[in-house]
């Protein structure tokens, strides 16, 4: 198990080589036959230098930098004989099969219910079921040896299973993978880092910045240090209640682009059954993968629907090549590489291509407009029989969540049209290019633009100018401004995917500006845009949906959430012939997911970020309002138990940032590694595959506003920064006035 500590002090950001950090792990070999031979090996000890903390939270962040590296090194041994290991392996496999059998015999979630829709969004692909089994087997082996050999508890990572036949293929060492020279990214992220080819690859564990804290030390969800943690749903109702305060600086497109980027780099895997069904945890007992959200009798949902349970399946455990506490899998590549558009595995990426002129596949509406390819699976959680009868289906994209809300689907349409537009232009300039060359060059440009927009238009208003400067995240005007560092692991941190970047759920408004032609000035409930991409088939609707997002402001980023996501998430449209199913609570699921992943309590993350430590509830008053502190104190028995999600969202925002210091720190830390740990980063020169200086100059003209103008149906005017509300400092501008890219530098004639 490795941990990573990031002291946030000391001037300009520097990136430390792992050889300068030390990690100590005792490796003990105990001979079962003679019980006489002991040997110790020293590997590395990460030392965390905790400096004195200033009272000014912003200064603590901007005056420092995060050490970005740590390694997990496996070593053989552990004093386990082959006979004993085989015995453990046999028992572990039996437990895995028993669990699968119990799940198959348990009640299943009904198709097209809110819970079914949610699980289809995050469920594990069926062709990766063996990876899920290996993850559970890792858990069972770890539990067995801790139980049978208690002396291994602190040294369990000395047991290496990488050469075992069950794990061998998955655990092939990074040095055994041959990375062929390529000027383009791989689809699954492999071989981005030539020294560590698996870093950032899809279907690999999330990175840990702090060691997980499981109730049993191995896999059971985090529990309270003194008493049980408050039920996640109670935290929602008493701390994260609705309190509508709009943030007139940001529009809804800010949240949509944030979600688009989140889906590009994170996708926590949830196990589904071999036949594609979902187990009902509320109707089952004794299943390890179940961790349902419990509702109290005074809960509004309990009262209205007479239910005391909300479905929740635990994340799939990741296989480990050395034994240790449970880890979770990221289904996406960790690189900001446009995989949300192109897919993160070869099979899906090929389904999304037309193989003609480098273009992506599209479907065409009755009025001749390009839309996404369609998904005709009526059990996908999105498609509806009444719509399918009229030839209107949900869509297929690089990420399964593309249909989750109407505005997100619209952005997917825009980006696929954008790819095809660029591909056509490159073909005109270079008719000698074949389909593959045109596709890869276009994908390279679009990925660069996604990176540029994210760091220029999203992160600056999110984190603030000072934090962007301190973490070296600012986009520079010079041609090449990023120095790639192959010692930096760009993998997505578990806390980022499970908690920190889910802050945007608090931005969601209860009401949206209507996209309907008949009532453009009216408002519509947020719940009506979930799993409802069908308006895109209607002429003129795409532009109205875009303007709905641009014209709707978001809520302030804080601890308050609209009831649209705490009580009505993924509710199906009202149907008088079918009993209405209660909606889900997104906030409770976020809290539950953090506990499922064993994320340490909120105070430890403040220490990690070198912020003012908290020892008791009164300490929170330095950076939270009194009402938030009182609510937290009523819920949690000790300050150490506060969930990271709830604690960080309760902090007062930093000056110039949308968020408080803890969330700001953890988000900036991730995007720093994302940038400097990517060999193909758009403005880094790392070899012949990099953009030329002239090409990069054109890439840096990119704005999301221009992309929307070029690829909408008929949008003529937009805010200059499409993610901010229009006003004095962000005026509406005619599309033709926005800078456009000249593709002449790509011509090889």
mmCIF file of C-alpha atoms in Angstrom, residues 18 23 31 64 73 77 83 92 129 152 200 214 282 340 359 455 493 605 610 615 683 715 720 744:
data_model
loop_
_atom_site.group_PDB
_atom_site.id
_atom_site.type_symbol
_atom_site.label_atom_id
_atom_site.label_comp_id
_atom_site.label_asym_id
_atom_site.label_seq_id
_atom_site.Cartn_x
_atom_site.Cartn_y
_atom_site.Cartn_z
ATOM 1 C CA UNK A 18 10.774 9.561 -6.137
ATOM 2 C CA UNK A 23 9.119 4.864 1.930
ATOM 3 C CA UNK A 31 10.295 -19.960 7.173
ATOM 4 C CA UNK A 64 3.384 25.798 -1.773
ATOM 5 C CA UNK A 73 6.657 -1.754 -5.519
ATOM 6 C CA UNK A 77 7.624 -13.665 -0.246
ATOM 7 C CA UNK A 83 0.771 -25.265 -0.161
ATOM 8 C CA UNK A 92 -10.983 -17.459 -2.014
ATOM 9 C CA UNK A 129 -16.262 -9.611 -15.443
ATOM 10 C CA UNK A 152 1.341 -10.255 8.377
ATOM 11 C CA UNK A 200 -3.179 6.322 -16.395
ATOM 12 C CA UNK A 214 -11.702 0.445 6.118
ATOM 13 C CA UNK A 282 -32.701 -3.534 -0.508
ATOM 14 C CA UNK A 340 -15.416 10.772 -23.542
ATOM 15 C CA UNK A 359 -14.823 10.857 -39.585
ATOM 16 C CA UNK A 455 -7.455 24.920 -18.252
ATOM 17 C CA UNK A 493 -6.828 10.025 -7.281
ATOM 18 C CA UNK A 605 -7.219 15.823 4.124
ATOM 19 C CA UNK A 610 -0.990 21.609 4.900
ATOM 20 C CA UNK A 615 -8.829 18.741 16.600
ATOM 21 C CA UNK A 683 1.709 22.410 -25.307
ATOM 22 C CA UNK A 715 -26.481 29.898 -33.236
ATOM 23 C CA UNK A 720 -17.326 35.274 -25.279
ATOM 24 C CA UNK A 744 -2.765 25.726 -43.060
#
